[in-house]
Structures are given as structure tokens and as C-alpha cells.
Amino acid sequence: MEHHRAVADIAGRQDLEVLLRRFYTAAFADPRIGPFFTRIAGTDLDVHLPRITDFWERALFRTADYRRNAFVPHAALHSVRPMTGEDFGRWVQLWHASVDGLYAGPLAERAKAQGERIALTLHKRLAGEDAPLTGDGPGFVPLSALELRSSLV
């Protein structure tokens, strides 16, 4: 017999911190995108997390003060090792799984949609408007599917 636990929506900064720590723990360990964080960026999650939480708090609740340019660090990474549609697709896959594993509701849905928009926008800005959105590796959400979905909304 299945037991369903009641899942709450993302309610504030503390929930975002839990979500982002879970997401980045998975992303750092991921064989496809982990190296961007660990080898190339040398990201220290404890330093990075408050800034990323500010970004998402502003994106979802319009409350935090985030004045940084989120594009700049991604452009620096891209110059060291180009990020592909597959890489962004894996990011989206892990983001969705992290959100869905913890939260459900309008803000959780907004967080997933916002993640998709960010992935598509960053990919186009970094790789060019005509860069392929697909890849041949298993285990990722093709960005072409996200683009299709976002154009219908």
C-alpha cells in the first residue's frame, strides 16, 4: 500500500536553501555537468549558495536584492569548456527532479518554468541562436522540447 505524504509549496528563503543545496549536491556529483562546477569553476557551495539563493528569491518572490549579472560566470565557464544543449538539458532534468522531490504547488511550478527559461536563454546567448538544442547522449531533457513547451504557454 502506498503512503502519500502531503507536499508543501516553496514558501520562502529557507525552502529555497534546502532545494538549492539538494540540487547542487546532485549537480556536482553528475558525471555530465559536475565538472563545470568542480573542476572548472572550483565552486565552493557554501560561498556560492547565498548568492544563488538571492537570485532565486528575487526570481520567485521579488524580495531579495540580487545585483549580480548571472550571465558573466556562465560565459567564463563556456570559454573554458563550451556548454552544450545536452549540458543545459541535464541541468534542467536535475532541477526538475530536485523541485519535484521536495515541493508541489504554483511556486514550485514557477521555479521549474523559470529554470527552463534560464537554460534556454543562457544556451542561446552562449552558443548562439542557431546552436543545436539536441544531443545524442542519454538521460537529459532536450532543450528543443523545452522550447516547444515554452512557446505554447
Coordinates of N, CA and C in Angstrom, one line a residue:
M1 N 0.8 -1.2 0.0 CA 0.0 0.0 0.0 C 0.9 1.3 0.0
E2 N 0.5 2.2 -0.9 CA 1.4 3.4 -1.0 C 0.9 4.5 0.1
H3 N 1.9 5.1 0.6 CA 1.6 6.2 1.5 C 2.1 7.5 0.8
H4 N 1.1 8.4 0.7 CA 1.4 9.7 0.1 C 1.6 10.8 1.2
R5 N 2.7 11.4 1.2 CA 2.9 12.5 2.1 C 2.4 13.8 1.5
A6 N 1.9 14.6 2.3 CA 1.5 15.9 1.8 C 2.7 16.7 1.5
V7 N 2.8 17.3 0.3 CA 3.9 18.1 -0.1 C 3.5 19.5 -0.2
A8 N 4.3 20.4 0.5 CA 4.0 21.8 0.5 C 4.7 22.5 -0.6
D9 N 4.3 23.7 -0.9 CA 4.9 24.5 -1.9 C 6.1 25.2 -1.3
I10 N 6.9 25.8 -2.2 CA 8.1 26.6 -1.8 C 7.5 27.8 -1.1
A11 N 7.9 28.1 0.2 CA 7.3 29.1 0.9 C 8.2 30.3 1.2
G12 N 9.5 30.2 1.0 CA 10.4 31.3 1.3 C 11.9 30.9 1.2
R13 N 12.7 31.8 1.7 CA 14.1 31.6 1.5 C 14.7 30.3 2.1
Q14 N 14.2 29.9 3.2 CA 14.6 28.6 3.9 C 14.4 27.4 3.0
D15 N 13.2 27.4 2.4 CA 12.8 26.3 1.4 C 13.8 26.4 0.2
L16 N 14.1 27.5 -0.3 CA 15.0 27.7 -1.4 C 16.4 27.1 -1.1
E17 N 16.8 27.4 0.1 CA 18.2 27.0 0.6 C 18.2 25.4 0.6
V18 N 17.1 24.8 1.1 CA 17.1 23.3 1.1 C 17.1 22.8 -0.3
L19 N 16.2 23.4 -1.2 CA 16.1 23.0 -2.6 C 17.5 23.1 -3.3
L20 N 18.1 24.3 -3.2 CA 19.3 24.6 -3.9 C 20.5 23.7 -3.4
R21 N 20.5 23.4 -2.1 CA 21.6 22.5 -1.6 C 21.4 21.1 -2.2
R22 N 20.1 20.7 -2.2 CA 19.9 19.3 -2.8 C 20.2 19.3 -4.3
F23 N 19.8 20.4 -5.0 CA 20.1 20.4 -6.4 C 21.6 20.4 -6.7
Y24 N 22.3 21.3 -6.1 CA 23.8 21.4 -6.4 C 24.5 20.2 -5.9
T25 N 24.1 19.6 -4.8 CA 24.7 18.3 -4.4 C 24.6 17.3 -5.6
A26 N 23.4 17.2 -6.2 CA 23.3 16.3 -7.3 C 24.0 16.8 -8.5
A27 N 24.0 18.1 -8.8 CA 24.7 18.6 -10.0 C 26.2 18.4 -9.9
F28 N 26.8 18.7 -8.7 CA 28.2 18.5 -8.5 C 28.6 17.0 -8.8
A29 N 27.8 16.1 -8.4 CA 28.1 14.7 -8.5 C 27.8 14.1 -9.9
D30 N 27.1 14.9 -10.7 CA 26.6 14.4 -12.0 C 27.8 14.3 -13.0
P31 N 28.0 13.1 -13.6 CA 29.2 13.0 -14.5 C 29.2 13.9 -15.7
R32 N 28.0 14.4 -16.2 CA 28.0 15.3 -17.3 C 28.3 16.7 -16.9
I33 N 27.5 17.3 -15.9 CA 27.7 18.7 -15.6 C 28.5 19.0 -14.4
G34 N 28.8 17.9 -13.6 CA 29.5 18.1 -12.4 C 30.9 18.8 -12.6
P35 N 31.6 18.4 -13.6 CA 32.9 19.1 -13.9 C 32.9 20.6 -14.1
F36 N 31.8 21.1 -14.6 CA 31.7 22.5 -14.8 C 31.8 23.2 -13.4
F37 N 31.2 22.6 -12.4 CA 31.2 23.2 -11.0 C 32.5 22.9 -10.3
T38 N 32.9 21.6 -10.4 CA 34.0 21.2 -9.5 C 35.4 21.5 -10.1
R39 N 35.6 21.1 -11.4 CA 37.0 21.2 -11.9 C 37.2 22.6 -12.6
I40 N 36.2 23.1 -13.3 CA 36.3 24.4 -14.0 C 36.1 25.6 -13.1
A41 N 34.9 25.6 -12.4 CA 34.6 26.7 -11.6 C 35.2 26.6 -10.2
G42 N 35.5 25.4 -9.7 CA 36.0 25.3 -8.4 C 35.1 25.8 -7.4
T43 N 33.8 25.6 -7.6 CA 32.8 26.2 -6.8 C 32.8 25.7 -5.4
D44 N 32.8 26.6 -4.4 CA 32.6 26.3 -3.0 C 31.1 26.6 -2.7
L45 N 30.4 25.5 -2.5 CA 28.9 25.7 -2.4 C 28.5 26.6 -1.2
D46 N 29.3 26.5 -0.1 CA 28.9 27.4 1.0 C 29.0 28.9 0.7
V47 N 30.0 29.2 -0.2 CA 30.2 30.6 -0.6 C 29.1 31.0 -1.7
H48 N 28.9 30.0 -2.6 CA 28.0 30.2 -3.7 C 26.5 30.3 -3.4
L49 N 26.2 29.4 -2.4 CA 24.7 29.2 -2.1 C 24.0 30.5 -1.7
P50 N 24.5 31.3 -0.9 CA 23.7 32.6 -0.5 C 23.4 33.4 -1.8
R51 N 24.4 33.5 -2.7 CA 24.2 34.3 -3.9 C 23.1 33.7 -4.8
I52 N 23.2 32.4 -5.0 CA 22.2 31.7 -5.8 C 20.8 31.8 -5.1
T53 N 20.8 31.7 -3.8 CA 19.5 31.8 -3.1 C 18.9 33.2 -3.3
D54 N 19.8 34.2 -3.3 CA 19.3 35.6 -3.6 C 18.7 35.6 -5.0
F55 N 19.4 35.0 -5.9 CA 18.9 35.0 -7.3 C 17.5 34.4 -7.4
W56 N 17.3 33.2 -6.8 CA 16.0 32.6 -6.9 C 15.0 33.2 -6.0
E57 N 15.4 33.8 -4.9 CA 14.4 34.5 -4.1 C 13.9 35.7 -4.8
R58 N 14.7 36.4 -5.6 CA 14.3 37.5 -6.4 C 13.4 37.0 -7.5
A59 N 13.8 35.9 -8.1 CA 13.0 35.4 -9.3 C 11.6 34.9 -8.9
L60 N 11.5 34.3 -7.7 CA 10.2 33.7 -7.3 C 9.4 34.7 -6.4
F61 N 10.0 35.4 -5.6 CA 9.3 36.2 -4.6 C 9.5 37.7 -4.8
R62 N 10.4 38.1 -5.7 CA 10.7 39.5 -5.9 C 11.2 40.2 -4.7
T63 N 11.8 39.5 -3.7 CA 12.2 40.2 -2.5 C 13.7 40.4 -2.3
A64 N 14.5 39.4 -2.6 CA 15.9 39.6 -2.4 C 16.5 40.6 -3.3
D65 N 17.7 41.1 -2.9 CA 18.4 42.1 -3.7 C 19.5 41.4 -4.4
Y66 N 19.3 41.1 -5.7 CA 20.3 40.4 -6.4 C 20.8 41.3 -7.5
R67 N 22.1 41.9 -7.4 CA 22.6 42.8 -8.3 C 23.6 42.3 -9.3
R68 N 24.0 41.0 -9.1 CA 25.0 40.4 -9.9 C 24.4 40.1 -11.3
N69 N 25.3 39.9 -12.3 CA 25.0 39.5 -13.6 C 25.2 38.0 -13.7
A70 N 24.1 37.3 -13.8 CA 24.1 35.8 -13.7 C 24.8 35.3 -15.0
F71 N 24.8 36.1 -16.1 CA 25.4 35.6 -17.3 C 26.9 35.5 -17.3
V72 N 27.6 36.4 -16.5 CA 29.0 36.5 -16.5 C 29.8 35.2 -16.1
P73 N 29.4 34.6 -15.0 CA 30.1 33.4 -14.6 C 29.9 32.2 -15.6
H74 N 28.7 32.2 -16.2 CA 28.5 31.1 -17.2 C 29.3 31.4 -18.5
A75 N 29.4 32.6 -18.9 CA 30.2 32.9 -20.0 C 31.7 32.5 -19.8
A76 N 32.2 32.7 -18.6 CA 33.6 32.4 -18.2 C 33.7 30.9 -18.3
L77 N 32.8 30.1 -17.8 CA 32.8 28.6 -17.9 C 32.8 28.2 -19.4
H78 N 31.9 28.8 -20.1 CA 31.7 28.4 -21.5 C 33.0 28.6 -22.3
S79 N 33.8 29.6 -22.0 CA 35.0 29.9 -22.7 C 36.1 28.8 -22.4
V80 N 36.0 28.2 -21.2 CA 36.9 27.1 -20.9 C 36.5 25.8 -21.5
R81 N 35.2 25.5 -21.4 CA 34.6 24.3 -22.0 C 33.2 24.6 -22.4
P82 N 33.0 24.6 -23.7 CA 31.6 25.0 -24.2 C 30.5 24.2 -23.6
M83 N 29.5 24.8 -23.2 CA 28.3 24.1 -22.6 C 27.3 23.9 -23.8
T84 N 26.9 22.6 -23.9 CA 26.0 22.2 -25.0 C 24.6 22.2 -24.6
G85 N 23.7 22.0 -25.5 CA 22.3 21.8 -25.3 C 22.1 20.6 -24.3
E86 N 22.9 19.6 -24.5 CA 22.8 18.4 -23.6 C 23.1 18.8 -22.1
D87 N 24.2 19.6 -22.0 CA 24.5 20.0 -20.6 C 23.4 20.8 -20.0
F88 N 22.8 21.8 -20.7 CA 21.7 22.5 -20.1 C 20.5 21.6 -19.9
G89 N 20.3 20.7 -20.8 CA 19.2 19.7 -20.6 C 19.3 18.9 -19.4
R90 N 20.6 18.5 -19.1 CA 20.8 17.7 -17.8 C 20.5 18.6 -16.6
W91 N 21.0 19.9 -16.7 CA 20.7 20.9 -15.6 C 19.2 20.9 -15.3
V92 N 18.5 21.1 -16.4 CA 17.0 21.2 -16.3 C 16.4 19.9 -15.7
Q93 N 16.9 18.8 -16.1 CA 16.4 17.5 -15.6 C 16.7 17.4 -14.1
L94 N 17.9 17.7 -13.7 CA 18.2 17.7 -12.2 C 17.4 18.7 -11.4
W95 N 17.2 19.9 -12.0 CA 16.4 21.0 -11.4 C 15.0 20.5 -11.2
H96 N 14.4 20.0 -12.2 CA 13.0 19.5 -12.1 C 12.9 18.4 -11.0
A97 N 13.8 17.4 -11.1 CA 13.8 16.3 -10.1 C 14.0 16.9 -8.7
S98 N 14.8 17.8 -8.5 CA 15.0 18.4 -7.2 C 13.8 19.1 -6.7
V99 N 13.2 19.9 -7.5 CA 12.0 20.6 -7.1 C 10.9 19.6 -6.8
D100 N 10.6 18.7 -7.8 CA 9.5 17.7 -7.6 C 9.7 16.8 -6.4
G101 N 11.0 16.6 -6.0 CA 11.3 15.7 -4.9 C 10.9 16.4 -3.5
L102 N 10.8 17.7 -3.5 CA 10.6 18.4 -2.3 C 9.3 19.2 -2.2
Y103 N 8.9 19.8 -3.3 CA 7.8 20.7 -3.3 C 6.7 20.5 -4.4
A104 N 5.5 21.0 -4.2 CA 4.5 21.0 -5.2 C 3.6 22.2 -5.0
G105 N 3.2 22.8 -6.1 CA 2.3 24.0 -6.0 C 2.7 25.0 -7.0
P106 N 2.0 26.1 -7.0 CA 2.3 27.2 -8.0 C 3.7 27.7 -8.0
L107 N 4.3 27.9 -6.8 CA 5.7 28.4 -6.8 C 6.7 27.4 -7.3
A108 N 6.4 26.1 -7.0 CA 7.3 25.0 -7.5 C 7.2 25.0 -9.0
E109 N 6.0 25.1 -9.5 CA 5.9 25.1 -11.0 C 6.6 26.3 -11.6
R110 N 6.5 27.5 -10.9 CA 7.1 28.7 -11.4 C 8.6 28.5 -11.4
A111 N 9.2 27.9 -10.4 CA 10.6 27.6 -10.3 C 11.1 26.7 -11.4
K112 N 10.3 25.7 -11.8 CA 10.7 24.8 -12.9 C 10.6 25.6 -14.2
A113 N 9.6 26.3 -14.4 CA 9.4 27.1 -15.7 C 10.5 28.1 -15.8
Q114 N 10.9 28.8 -14.7 CA 11.9 29.8 -14.7 C 13.3 29.1 -15.0
G115 N 13.5 27.9 -14.4 CA 14.7 27.2 -14.7 C 14.9 26.9 -16.2
E116 N 13.7 26.5 -16.8 CA 13.7 26.2 -18.2 C 14.0 27.4 -19.1
R117 N 13.4 28.6 -18.7 CA 13.7 29.8 -19.4 C 15.1 30.2 -19.3
I118 N 15.7 30.1 -18.1 CA 17.1 30.5 -17.9 C 18.0 29.6 -18.7
A119 N 17.7 28.3 -18.7 CA 18.6 27.4 -19.5 C 18.5 27.7 -21.0
L120 N 17.4 28.0 -21.5 CA 17.2 28.3 -22.9 C 17.9 29.6 -23.3
T121 N 17.7 30.6 -22.4 CA 18.3 31.9 -22.6 C 19.8 31.9 -22.6
L122 N 20.4 31.2 -21.5 CA 21.8 31.1 -21.4 C 22.4 30.4 -22.6
H123 N 21.8 29.3 -23.0 CA 22.3 28.5 -24.1 C 22.4 29.3 -25.4
K124 N 21.3 30.0 -25.6 CA 21.3 30.9 -26.9 C 22.3 32.0 -26.8
R125 N 22.5 32.6 -25.6 CA 23.4 33.7 -25.5 C 24.9 33.2 -25.6
L126 N 25.1 32.0 -25.1 CA 26.5 31.5 -25.1 C 26.8 30.8 -26.4
A127 N 25.9 30.0 -26.9 CA 26.3 29.2 -28.1 C 25.7 29.7 -29.4
G128 N 24.9 30.7 -29.3 CA 24.3 31.3 -30.5 C 22.9 30.9 -30.7
E129 N 22.1 31.7 -31.4 CA 20.7 31.5 -31.6 C 20.5 30.1 -32.4
D130 N 21.4 29.8 -33.2 CA 21.2 28.6 -34.1 C 21.9 27.3 -33.5
A131 N 22.4 27.4 -32.3 CA 23.1 26.3 -31.7 C 22.1 25.1 -31.6
P132 N 22.5 23.9 -31.8 CA 21.6 22.8 -31.6 C 21.1 22.6 -30.2
L133 N 19.8 22.3 -30.1 CA 19.2 22.1 -28.8 C 19.2 20.7 -28.4
T134 N 19.6 19.8 -29.3 CA 19.5 18.4 -29.0 C 20.9 17.8 -28.8
G135 N 21.0 16.5 -28.4 CA 22.2 15.9 -28.2 C 22.0 14.4 -28.4
D136 N 23.1 13.6 -28.4 CA 22.9 12.2 -28.7 C 23.1 11.3 -27.4
G137 N 23.4 12.0 -26.3 CA 23.6 11.2 -25.0 C 22.3 10.9 -24.3
P138 N 22.3 9.9 -23.5 CA 21.1 9.5 -22.8 C 20.9 10.4 -21.5
G139 N 19.7 10.4 -21.0 CA 19.5 10.9 -19.7 C 19.5 12.4 -19.6
F140 N 18.9 13.1 -20.5 CA 18.7 14.6 -20.4 C 17.4 15.0 -21.1
V141 N 16.9 16.1 -20.7 CA 15.7 16.7 -21.3 C 16.2 17.5 -22.5
P142 N 15.8 17.2 -23.7 CA 16.3 18.0 -24.9 C 15.7 19.4 -24.7
L143 N 16.6 20.4 -24.9 CA 16.2 21.8 -24.9 C 15.1 22.1 -25.9
S144 N 15.2 21.3 -27.0 CA 14.2 21.6 -28.1 C 12.7 21.3 -27.5
A145 N 12.6 20.3 -26.6 CA 11.3 20.0 -26.0 C 10.9 21.2 -25.1
L146 N 11.8 21.7 -24.4 CA 11.5 22.9 -23.5 C 11.1 24.1 -24.4
E147 N 11.8 24.3 -25.5 CA 11.5 25.4 -26.3 C 10.1 25.3 -26.9
L148 N 9.7 24.1 -27.3 CA 8.4 23.8 -27.8 C 7.4 24.1 -26.7
R149 N 7.7 23.6 -25.5 CA 6.7 23.7 -24.4 C 6.6 25.2 -24.0
S150 N 7.7 25.9 -24.0 CA 7.6 27.4 -23.6 C 6.9 28.2 -24.6
S151 N 7.0 27.8 -25.9 CA 6.3 28.6 -26.9 C 4.8 28.4 -26.9
L152 N 4.4 27.3 -26.3 CA 2.9 27.0 -26.2 C 2.3 27.7 -25.0
V153 N 3.1 28.2 -24.1 CA 2.5 28.8 -22.8 C 2.2 30.2 -23.1

